[in-house]
Each structure stands twice: as structure tokens, then as C-alpha cells.
Short mmCIF file of C-alpha atoms and ligand atoms in Angstrom, two decimals:
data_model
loop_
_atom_site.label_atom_id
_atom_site.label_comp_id
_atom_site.label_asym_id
_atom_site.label_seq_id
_atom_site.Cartn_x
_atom_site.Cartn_y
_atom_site.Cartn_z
CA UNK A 17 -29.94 -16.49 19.97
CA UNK A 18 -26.53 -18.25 18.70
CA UNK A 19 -23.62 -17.82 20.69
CA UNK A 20 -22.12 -14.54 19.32
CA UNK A 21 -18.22 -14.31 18.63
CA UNK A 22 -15.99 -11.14 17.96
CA UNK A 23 -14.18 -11.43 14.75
CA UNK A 24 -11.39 -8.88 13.99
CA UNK A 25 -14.02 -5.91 13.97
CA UNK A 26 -17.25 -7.25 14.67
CA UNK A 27 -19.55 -9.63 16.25
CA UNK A 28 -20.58 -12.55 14.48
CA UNK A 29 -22.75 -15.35 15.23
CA UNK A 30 -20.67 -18.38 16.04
CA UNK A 31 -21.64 -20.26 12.65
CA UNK A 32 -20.15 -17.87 10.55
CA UNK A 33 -16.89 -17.15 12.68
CA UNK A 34 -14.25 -19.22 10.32
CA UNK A 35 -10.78 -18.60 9.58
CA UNK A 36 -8.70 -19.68 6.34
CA UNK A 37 -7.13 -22.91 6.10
CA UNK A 38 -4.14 -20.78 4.84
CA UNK A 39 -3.99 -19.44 8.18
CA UNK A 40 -0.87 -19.97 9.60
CA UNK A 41 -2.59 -19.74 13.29
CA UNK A 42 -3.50 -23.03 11.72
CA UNK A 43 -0.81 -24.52 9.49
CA UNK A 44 1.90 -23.55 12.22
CA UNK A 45 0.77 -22.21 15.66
CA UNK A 46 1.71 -18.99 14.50
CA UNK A 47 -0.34 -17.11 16.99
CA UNK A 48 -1.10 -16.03 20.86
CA UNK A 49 -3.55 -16.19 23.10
CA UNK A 50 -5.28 -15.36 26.45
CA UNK A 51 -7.82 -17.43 28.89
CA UNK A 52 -9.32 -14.93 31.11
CA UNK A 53 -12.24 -15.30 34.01
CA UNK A 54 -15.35 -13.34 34.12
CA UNK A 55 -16.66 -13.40 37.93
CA UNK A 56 -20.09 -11.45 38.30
CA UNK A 57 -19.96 -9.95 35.22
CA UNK A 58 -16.52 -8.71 35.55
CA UNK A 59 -13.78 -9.50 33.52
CA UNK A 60 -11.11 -10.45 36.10
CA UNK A 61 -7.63 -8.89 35.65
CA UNK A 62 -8.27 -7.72 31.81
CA UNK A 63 -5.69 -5.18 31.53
CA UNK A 64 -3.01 -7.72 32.46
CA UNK A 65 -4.22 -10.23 30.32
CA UNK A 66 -4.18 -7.62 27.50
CA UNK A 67 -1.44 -6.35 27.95
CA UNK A 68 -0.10 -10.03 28.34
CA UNK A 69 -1.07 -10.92 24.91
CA UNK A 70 0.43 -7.76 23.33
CA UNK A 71 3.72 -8.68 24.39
CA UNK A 72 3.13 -12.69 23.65
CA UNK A 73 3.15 -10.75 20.15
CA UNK A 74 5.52 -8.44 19.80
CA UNK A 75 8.14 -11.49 21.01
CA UNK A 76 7.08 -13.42 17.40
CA UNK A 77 6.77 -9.95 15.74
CA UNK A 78 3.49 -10.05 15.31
CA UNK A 79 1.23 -6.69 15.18
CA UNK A 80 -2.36 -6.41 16.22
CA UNK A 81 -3.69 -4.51 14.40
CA UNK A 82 -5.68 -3.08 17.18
CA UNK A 83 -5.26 -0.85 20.48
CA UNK A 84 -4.98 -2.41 23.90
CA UNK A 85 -7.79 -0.64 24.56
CA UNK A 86 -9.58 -1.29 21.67
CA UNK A 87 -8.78 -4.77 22.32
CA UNK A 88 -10.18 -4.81 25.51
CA UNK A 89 -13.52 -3.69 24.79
CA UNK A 90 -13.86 -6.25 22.24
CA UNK A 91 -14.11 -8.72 25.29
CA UNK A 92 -16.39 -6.80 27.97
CA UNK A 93 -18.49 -6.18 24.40
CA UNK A 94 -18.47 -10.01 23.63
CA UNK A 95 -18.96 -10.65 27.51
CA UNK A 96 -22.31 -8.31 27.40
CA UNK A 97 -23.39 -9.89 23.98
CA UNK A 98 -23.68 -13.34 25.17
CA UNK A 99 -24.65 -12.51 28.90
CA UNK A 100 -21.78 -14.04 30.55
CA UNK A 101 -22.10 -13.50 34.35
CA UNK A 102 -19.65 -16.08 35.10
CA UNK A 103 -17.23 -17.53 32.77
CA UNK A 104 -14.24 -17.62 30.86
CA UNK A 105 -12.80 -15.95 27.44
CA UNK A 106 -10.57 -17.45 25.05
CA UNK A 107 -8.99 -14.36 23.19
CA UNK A 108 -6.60 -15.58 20.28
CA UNK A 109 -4.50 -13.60 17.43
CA UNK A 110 -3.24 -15.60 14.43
CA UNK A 111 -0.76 -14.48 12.19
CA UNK A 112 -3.61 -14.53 9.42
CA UNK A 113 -3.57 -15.99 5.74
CA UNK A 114 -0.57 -16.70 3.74
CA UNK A 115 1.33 -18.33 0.95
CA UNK A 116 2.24 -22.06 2.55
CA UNK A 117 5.66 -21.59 4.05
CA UNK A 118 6.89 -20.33 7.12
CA UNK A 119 8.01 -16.40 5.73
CA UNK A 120 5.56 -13.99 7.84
CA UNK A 121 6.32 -11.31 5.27
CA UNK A 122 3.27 -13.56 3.07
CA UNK A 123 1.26 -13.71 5.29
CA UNK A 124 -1.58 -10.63 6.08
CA UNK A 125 -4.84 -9.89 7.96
CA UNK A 126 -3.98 -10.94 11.28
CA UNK A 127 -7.31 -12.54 12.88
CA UNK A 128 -8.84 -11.42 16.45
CA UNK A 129 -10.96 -14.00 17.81
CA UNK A 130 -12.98 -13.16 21.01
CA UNK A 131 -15.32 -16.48 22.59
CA UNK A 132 -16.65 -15.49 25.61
CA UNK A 133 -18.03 -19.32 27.16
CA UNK A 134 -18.88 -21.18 30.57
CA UNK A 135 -16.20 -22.82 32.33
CA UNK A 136 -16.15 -26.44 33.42
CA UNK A 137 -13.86 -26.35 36.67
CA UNK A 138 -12.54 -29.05 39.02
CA UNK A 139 -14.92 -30.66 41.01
CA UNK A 140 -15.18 -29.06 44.26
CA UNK A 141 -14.33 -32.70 45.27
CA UNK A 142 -11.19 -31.83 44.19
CA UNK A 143 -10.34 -28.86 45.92
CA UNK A 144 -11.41 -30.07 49.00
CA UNK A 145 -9.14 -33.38 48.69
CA UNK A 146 -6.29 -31.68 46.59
CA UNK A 147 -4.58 -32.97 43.39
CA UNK A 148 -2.21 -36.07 42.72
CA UNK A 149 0.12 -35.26 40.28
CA UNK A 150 3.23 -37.23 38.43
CA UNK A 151 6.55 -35.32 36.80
CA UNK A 152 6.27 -35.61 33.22
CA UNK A 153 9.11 -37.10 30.99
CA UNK A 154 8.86 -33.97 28.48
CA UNK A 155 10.32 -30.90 29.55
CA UNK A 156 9.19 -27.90 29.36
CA UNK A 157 10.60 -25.99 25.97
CA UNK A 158 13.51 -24.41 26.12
CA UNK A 159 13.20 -21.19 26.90
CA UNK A 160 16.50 -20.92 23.92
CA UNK A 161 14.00 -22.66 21.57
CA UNK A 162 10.35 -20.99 22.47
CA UNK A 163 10.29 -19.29 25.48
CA UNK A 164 7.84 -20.45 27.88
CA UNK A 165 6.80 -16.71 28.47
CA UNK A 166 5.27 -15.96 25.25
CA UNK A 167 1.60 -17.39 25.60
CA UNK A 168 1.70 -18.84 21.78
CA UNK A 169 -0.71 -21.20 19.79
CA UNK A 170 1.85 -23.75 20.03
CA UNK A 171 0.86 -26.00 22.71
CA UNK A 172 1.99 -29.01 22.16
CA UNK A 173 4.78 -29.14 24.33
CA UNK A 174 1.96 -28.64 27.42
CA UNK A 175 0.19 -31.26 25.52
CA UNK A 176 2.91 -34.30 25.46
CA UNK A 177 3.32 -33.65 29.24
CA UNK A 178 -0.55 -33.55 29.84
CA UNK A 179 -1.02 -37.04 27.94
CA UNK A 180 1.56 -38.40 30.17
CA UNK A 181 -0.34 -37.53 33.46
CA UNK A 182 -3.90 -38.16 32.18
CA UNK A 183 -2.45 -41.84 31.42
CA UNK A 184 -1.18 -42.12 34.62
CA UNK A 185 -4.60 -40.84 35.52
CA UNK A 186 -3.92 -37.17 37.11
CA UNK A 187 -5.60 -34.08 36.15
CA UNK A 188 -2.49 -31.86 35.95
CA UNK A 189 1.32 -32.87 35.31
CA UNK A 190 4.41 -31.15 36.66
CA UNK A 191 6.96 -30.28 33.76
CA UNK A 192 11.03 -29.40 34.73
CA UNK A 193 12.99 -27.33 32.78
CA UNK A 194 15.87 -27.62 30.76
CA UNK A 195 18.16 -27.81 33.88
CA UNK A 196 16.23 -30.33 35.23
CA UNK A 197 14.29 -27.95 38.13
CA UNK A 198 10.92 -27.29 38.97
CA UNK A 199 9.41 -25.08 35.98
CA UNK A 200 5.66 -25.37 35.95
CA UNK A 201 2.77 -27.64 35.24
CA UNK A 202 0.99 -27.87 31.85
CA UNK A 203 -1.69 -24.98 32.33
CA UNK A 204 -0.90 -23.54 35.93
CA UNK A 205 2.09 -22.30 38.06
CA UNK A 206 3.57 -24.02 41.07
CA UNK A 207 4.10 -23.24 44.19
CA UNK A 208 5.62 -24.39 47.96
CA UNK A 209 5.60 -23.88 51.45
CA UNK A 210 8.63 -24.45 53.57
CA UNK A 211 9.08 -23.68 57.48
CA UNK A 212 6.31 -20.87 56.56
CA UNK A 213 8.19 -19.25 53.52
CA UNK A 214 6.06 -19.42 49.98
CA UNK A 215 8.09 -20.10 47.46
CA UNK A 216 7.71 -20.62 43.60
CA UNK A 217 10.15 -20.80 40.61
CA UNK A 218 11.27 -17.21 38.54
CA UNK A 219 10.38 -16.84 35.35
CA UNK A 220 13.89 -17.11 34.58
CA UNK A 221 13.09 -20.69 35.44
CA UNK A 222 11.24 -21.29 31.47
CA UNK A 223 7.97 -20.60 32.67
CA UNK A 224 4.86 -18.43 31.65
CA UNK A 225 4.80 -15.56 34.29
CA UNK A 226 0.96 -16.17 35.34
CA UNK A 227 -1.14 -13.48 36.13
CA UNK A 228 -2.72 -15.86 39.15
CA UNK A 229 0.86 -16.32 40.03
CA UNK A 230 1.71 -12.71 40.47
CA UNK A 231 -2.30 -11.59 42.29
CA UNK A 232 -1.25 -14.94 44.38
CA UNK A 233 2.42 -13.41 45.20
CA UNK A 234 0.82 -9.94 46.25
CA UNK A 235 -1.90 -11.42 48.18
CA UNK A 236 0.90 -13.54 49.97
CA UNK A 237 2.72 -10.33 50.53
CA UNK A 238 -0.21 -8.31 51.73
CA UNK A 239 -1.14 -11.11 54.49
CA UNK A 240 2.54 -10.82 55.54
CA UNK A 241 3.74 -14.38 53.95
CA UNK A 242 7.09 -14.40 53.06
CA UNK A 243 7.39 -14.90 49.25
CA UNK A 244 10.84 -15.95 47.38
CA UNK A 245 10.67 -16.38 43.72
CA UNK A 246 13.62 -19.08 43.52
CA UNK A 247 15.05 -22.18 41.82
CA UNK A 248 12.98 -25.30 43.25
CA UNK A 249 14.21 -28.63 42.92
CA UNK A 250 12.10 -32.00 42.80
CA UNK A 251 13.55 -32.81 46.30
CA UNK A 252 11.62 -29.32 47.24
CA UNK A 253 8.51 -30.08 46.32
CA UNK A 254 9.01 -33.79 47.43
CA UNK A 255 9.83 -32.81 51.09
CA UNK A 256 7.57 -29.56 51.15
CA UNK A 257 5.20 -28.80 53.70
CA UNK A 258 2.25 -27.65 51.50
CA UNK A 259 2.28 -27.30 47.67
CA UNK A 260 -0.53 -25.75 45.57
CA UNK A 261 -1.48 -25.13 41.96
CA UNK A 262 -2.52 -21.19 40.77
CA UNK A 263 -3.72 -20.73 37.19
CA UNK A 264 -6.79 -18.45 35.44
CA UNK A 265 -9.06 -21.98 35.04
CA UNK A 266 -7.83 -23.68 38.99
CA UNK A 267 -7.64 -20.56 40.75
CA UNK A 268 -5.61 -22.02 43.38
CA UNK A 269 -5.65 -25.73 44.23
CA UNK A 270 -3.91 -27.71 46.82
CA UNK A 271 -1.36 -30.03 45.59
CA UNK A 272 -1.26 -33.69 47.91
CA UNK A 273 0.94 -35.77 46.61
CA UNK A 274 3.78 -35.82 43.34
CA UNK A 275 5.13 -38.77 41.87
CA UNK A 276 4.37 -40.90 44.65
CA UNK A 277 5.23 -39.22 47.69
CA UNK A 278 2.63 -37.46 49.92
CA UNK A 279 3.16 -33.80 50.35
CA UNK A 280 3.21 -32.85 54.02
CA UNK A 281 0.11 -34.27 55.77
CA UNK A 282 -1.21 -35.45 52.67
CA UNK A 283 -4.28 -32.48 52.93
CA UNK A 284 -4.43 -29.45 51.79
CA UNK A 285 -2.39 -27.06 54.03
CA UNK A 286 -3.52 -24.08 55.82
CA UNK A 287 -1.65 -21.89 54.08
CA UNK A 288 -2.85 -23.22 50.71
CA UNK A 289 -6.64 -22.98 52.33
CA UNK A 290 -6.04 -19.43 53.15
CA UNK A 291 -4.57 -18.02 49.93
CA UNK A 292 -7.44 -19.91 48.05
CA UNK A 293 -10.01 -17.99 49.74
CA UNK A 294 -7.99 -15.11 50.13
CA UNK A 295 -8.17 -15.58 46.32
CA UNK A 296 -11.44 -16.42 45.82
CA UNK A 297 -12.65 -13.11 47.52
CA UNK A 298 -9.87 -11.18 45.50
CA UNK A 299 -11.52 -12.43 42.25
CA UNK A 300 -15.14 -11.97 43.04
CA UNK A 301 -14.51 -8.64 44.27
CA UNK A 302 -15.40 -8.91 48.03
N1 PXG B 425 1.49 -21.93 32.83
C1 PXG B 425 1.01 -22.22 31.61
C2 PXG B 425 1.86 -23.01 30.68
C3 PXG B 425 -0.25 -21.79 31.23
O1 PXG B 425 -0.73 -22.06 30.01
C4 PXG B 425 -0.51 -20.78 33.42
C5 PXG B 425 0.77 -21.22 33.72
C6 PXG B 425 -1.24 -19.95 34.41
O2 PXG B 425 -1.28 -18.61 33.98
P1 PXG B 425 -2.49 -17.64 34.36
O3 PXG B 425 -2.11 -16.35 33.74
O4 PXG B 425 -3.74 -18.24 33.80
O5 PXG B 425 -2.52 -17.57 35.83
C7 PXG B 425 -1.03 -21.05 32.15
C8 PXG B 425 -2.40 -20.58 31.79
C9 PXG B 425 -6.75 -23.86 29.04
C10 PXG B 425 -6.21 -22.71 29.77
O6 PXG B 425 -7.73 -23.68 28.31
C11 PXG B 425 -4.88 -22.63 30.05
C12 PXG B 425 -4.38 -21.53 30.73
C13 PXG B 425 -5.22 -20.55 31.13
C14 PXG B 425 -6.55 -20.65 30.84
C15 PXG B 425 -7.07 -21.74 30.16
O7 PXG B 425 -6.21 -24.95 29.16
N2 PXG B 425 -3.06 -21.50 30.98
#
């Protein structure tokens, strides 16, 4: 059987799950979005992500024309359509069809798209050596311009920063903000260890408050790790004891080395080890 996709109302098999050119998902970015993790046939942290994407679009004043809940049994019913056990869904809202132009007020018919998929994740290579990363010349957006907390269609500023570190041959790429600190990388939040203390940037810093981010922060807090959510500077992370990498695709990945300079012993850290499994049983419900 064809991979089946939700569409707006109903499941369709993936050949006939199209969307207008006129779409201005399409024509602009004019939409949100959610990546979300199915482990053992559950759909890890759905409400958040829901509820996530509901305020993604009320911040571009866009209405789905849907329940949350309605909304979220659109993915556990494209989850159980396409047997996913363990995977990943890609749930996206466009603004729909309209007159070219950017006036939302011509545009109607919103479109829910639901693909429930397989995942390709880092190697476990990867995670075992942790991941050299550079600083990327493009900062993040400003959060004056688009701010980096709705979860939109419009990507590309993630993009120009990812083609700078897959040139330079690393799999993710740290992005600043507008001040010039620590914001986030192109698909995952950031975090340090210093003397003990975990410590990531706010989401006052222009950054997309990640749901990892926050189960990481709370798992943190429930093994008695000091947290601080505050303004990181490159010299931070340069002279940091551990760094790591939380997002719904990495999980949680240990961060070695940034533009250059090796990140404490160069390994991953014990406290990165330990809030990756810590994680890891979190997720998979153990
Ligand atoms: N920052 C940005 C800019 C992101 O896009 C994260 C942080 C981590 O957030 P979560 O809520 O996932 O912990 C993201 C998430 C993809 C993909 O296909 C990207 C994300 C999530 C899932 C898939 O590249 N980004």
C-alpha cells in the first residue's frame, strides 16, 4: 500500500496529496510547521508540539481551521495508517490559495498536511565522537524582522547558515543573534556546561524555544543540575567545559569542538553522556 498522507480532512494516498501553485505556503513561506518523533508507536511530546504550531499561527494570524485536538488525532491517525513504530512527522499549515500578492485577506482554504515517515539520524559514529561545528556568517533573523519563535515555512535564514557549515564540511552550524551572542544552531538548541552549571541562551536571545530544550531543562532539574537560561557569548562556548546539541531529529548530541577550538577534553562530557541517556529513556518511555 502507498504511503498514506492526511490532507486537511482526510487521508490520501501520497500521489494524490498536492497543493495549488497559488498557495502562498508556496509562493511565500506563508505557513508553519512541526517535526515531531514517534518512539514505539508513540508520538513523543504531541501536545506540545500542537500546541506549538497553534501559536507559530496565531503570531502570522493565521487560523486552523481545526481543534488542537482535532489536530492531534490527525497525526496518531496518520501514525496508525502507515504503521509507523518509529519515526518522525512533518505536520505543516499553509496559508492556502490566493490571488498572487502578499494580502492574506485573498487568500482561503488553509491546507493541513500530516506525513508521518522514517527518520535518517546521525550516525551513531557521531554521537559517540561528538560534532565539529563552525559559527556561521548569517545571523540568525531578527527577532524585530521574523521572530525566531514562530516555527514558519520560511527557512531560509537556517538554510544560508547550514550551506556555510556543510561547505566547511560540518553537519550542524552555530548561528548568533542580532547582538552578536550565542542564539542557536540551524535545526537544534545549544547548550553549555561550566564549573557544573548547564546553561543555554533565553528565548529572549532570537531563538525557537525547543521542546527538546525545555524536556532537556526539566530532566537537568530533576537530576539536580543547575540550569540558567542566560546570555552566552562565543568566548562561553569557546572556553566551556562540555557543550551539546538538543533538537526533535539529534535528540541530544555532544558538541567537540567550534570554530576551531576543542571544547573541554575534546569528548563528549559526562554530563552531556548522562542527559543523552537520561533523554533517551525519557523519550522511549522507560
Ligand atoms: N531551533 C530551530 C531553528 C529548529 O528548527 C530546534 C531549534 C529544536 O526544536 P525542537 O522543538 O525540535 O526540540 C529546531 C527544530 C528538519 C527538522 O527537518 C528541524 C527541526 C525539527 C525537526 C526536523 O530539519 N527543527
Amino acid at each position: 500500500m502507498s504511503q498514506q498522507i492526511f490532507l486537511n480532512d482526510r487521508l490520501v494516498p501520497a500521489e494524490q496529496a498536492m497543493v495549488s501553485v497559488y498557495d502562498h505556503g508556496l509562493l511565500y513561506g506563508d505557513g508553519v510547521f512541526e517535526g515531531i518523533r514517534v518512539y514505539n508507536k508513540r508520538v513523543f511530546l504531541l501536545a506540545e508540539h500542537v500546541e506549538r504550531l497553534y501559536e507559530s499561527a496565531r503570531a502570522i494570524r493565521l487560523e486552523i481551521p481545526m481543534p488542537q485536538a482535532q489536530m492531534a488525532e490527525a497525526v496518531e491517525k496518520t501514525c496508525a495508517a502507515n504503521s509507523i513504530v518509529d519515526g518522525y512527522v512533518r505536520l505543516v499549515v499553509t496559508r492556502g490559495a490566493g490571488a498572487l500578492g502578499l494580502d492574506i485577506r485573498k487568500t482561503a482554504n488553509p491546507q493541513v498536511i500530516v506525513i508521518a515517515a522514517t527518520i535518517k539520524l546521525y550516525s551513531e559514529e557521531l554521537y559517540q565522537q561528538g560534532l565539529k561545528i563552525i559559527t556561521a556568517s548569517t545571523i540568525r533573523n531578527h527577532p524585530g524582522a521574523l521572530s525566531p519563535r514562530i516555527k514558519s515555512l520560511n527557512y531560509l535564514n537556517n538554510i544560508l547558515a547550514k550551506i556555510e557549515g556543510t561547505d566547511a564540511g560540518c553537519e550542524e552550524t552555530l548561528m548568533l543573534n542580532h547582538k552578536g551572542d550565542i542564539a542557536e544552531c540551524t535545526g537544534d538548541n545549544i547548550f553549555i556546561v561550566k564549573r557544573g552549571i548547564l546553561k543555554t541562551p533565553p528565548t529572549d536571545a532570537g531563538i525557537l524555544e525547543g521542546i527538546t530544550r525545555n524536556c532537556v531543562v526539566q530532566l537537568a532539574e530533576k537530576a539536580s543540575i543547575p540550569v540558567q537560561e542566560v546570555t552566552l557569548q562565543r568566548h562561553d562556548v569557546y572556553t566551556a567545559d562540555e557543550c551539546f546539541l538538543t533538537g526533535t531529529a539529534a535528540e541530544v548530541i555532544a558538541v567537540v569542538e567550534i570554530d576551531g577550538r576543542k571544547i573541554g577534553a575534546g569528548v563528549p562530557g559526562p554530563i552531556t553522556q548522562d542527559l543523552r541517556q537520561r533523554f533517551q529513556k525519557f523519550a522511549r518511555g522507560e
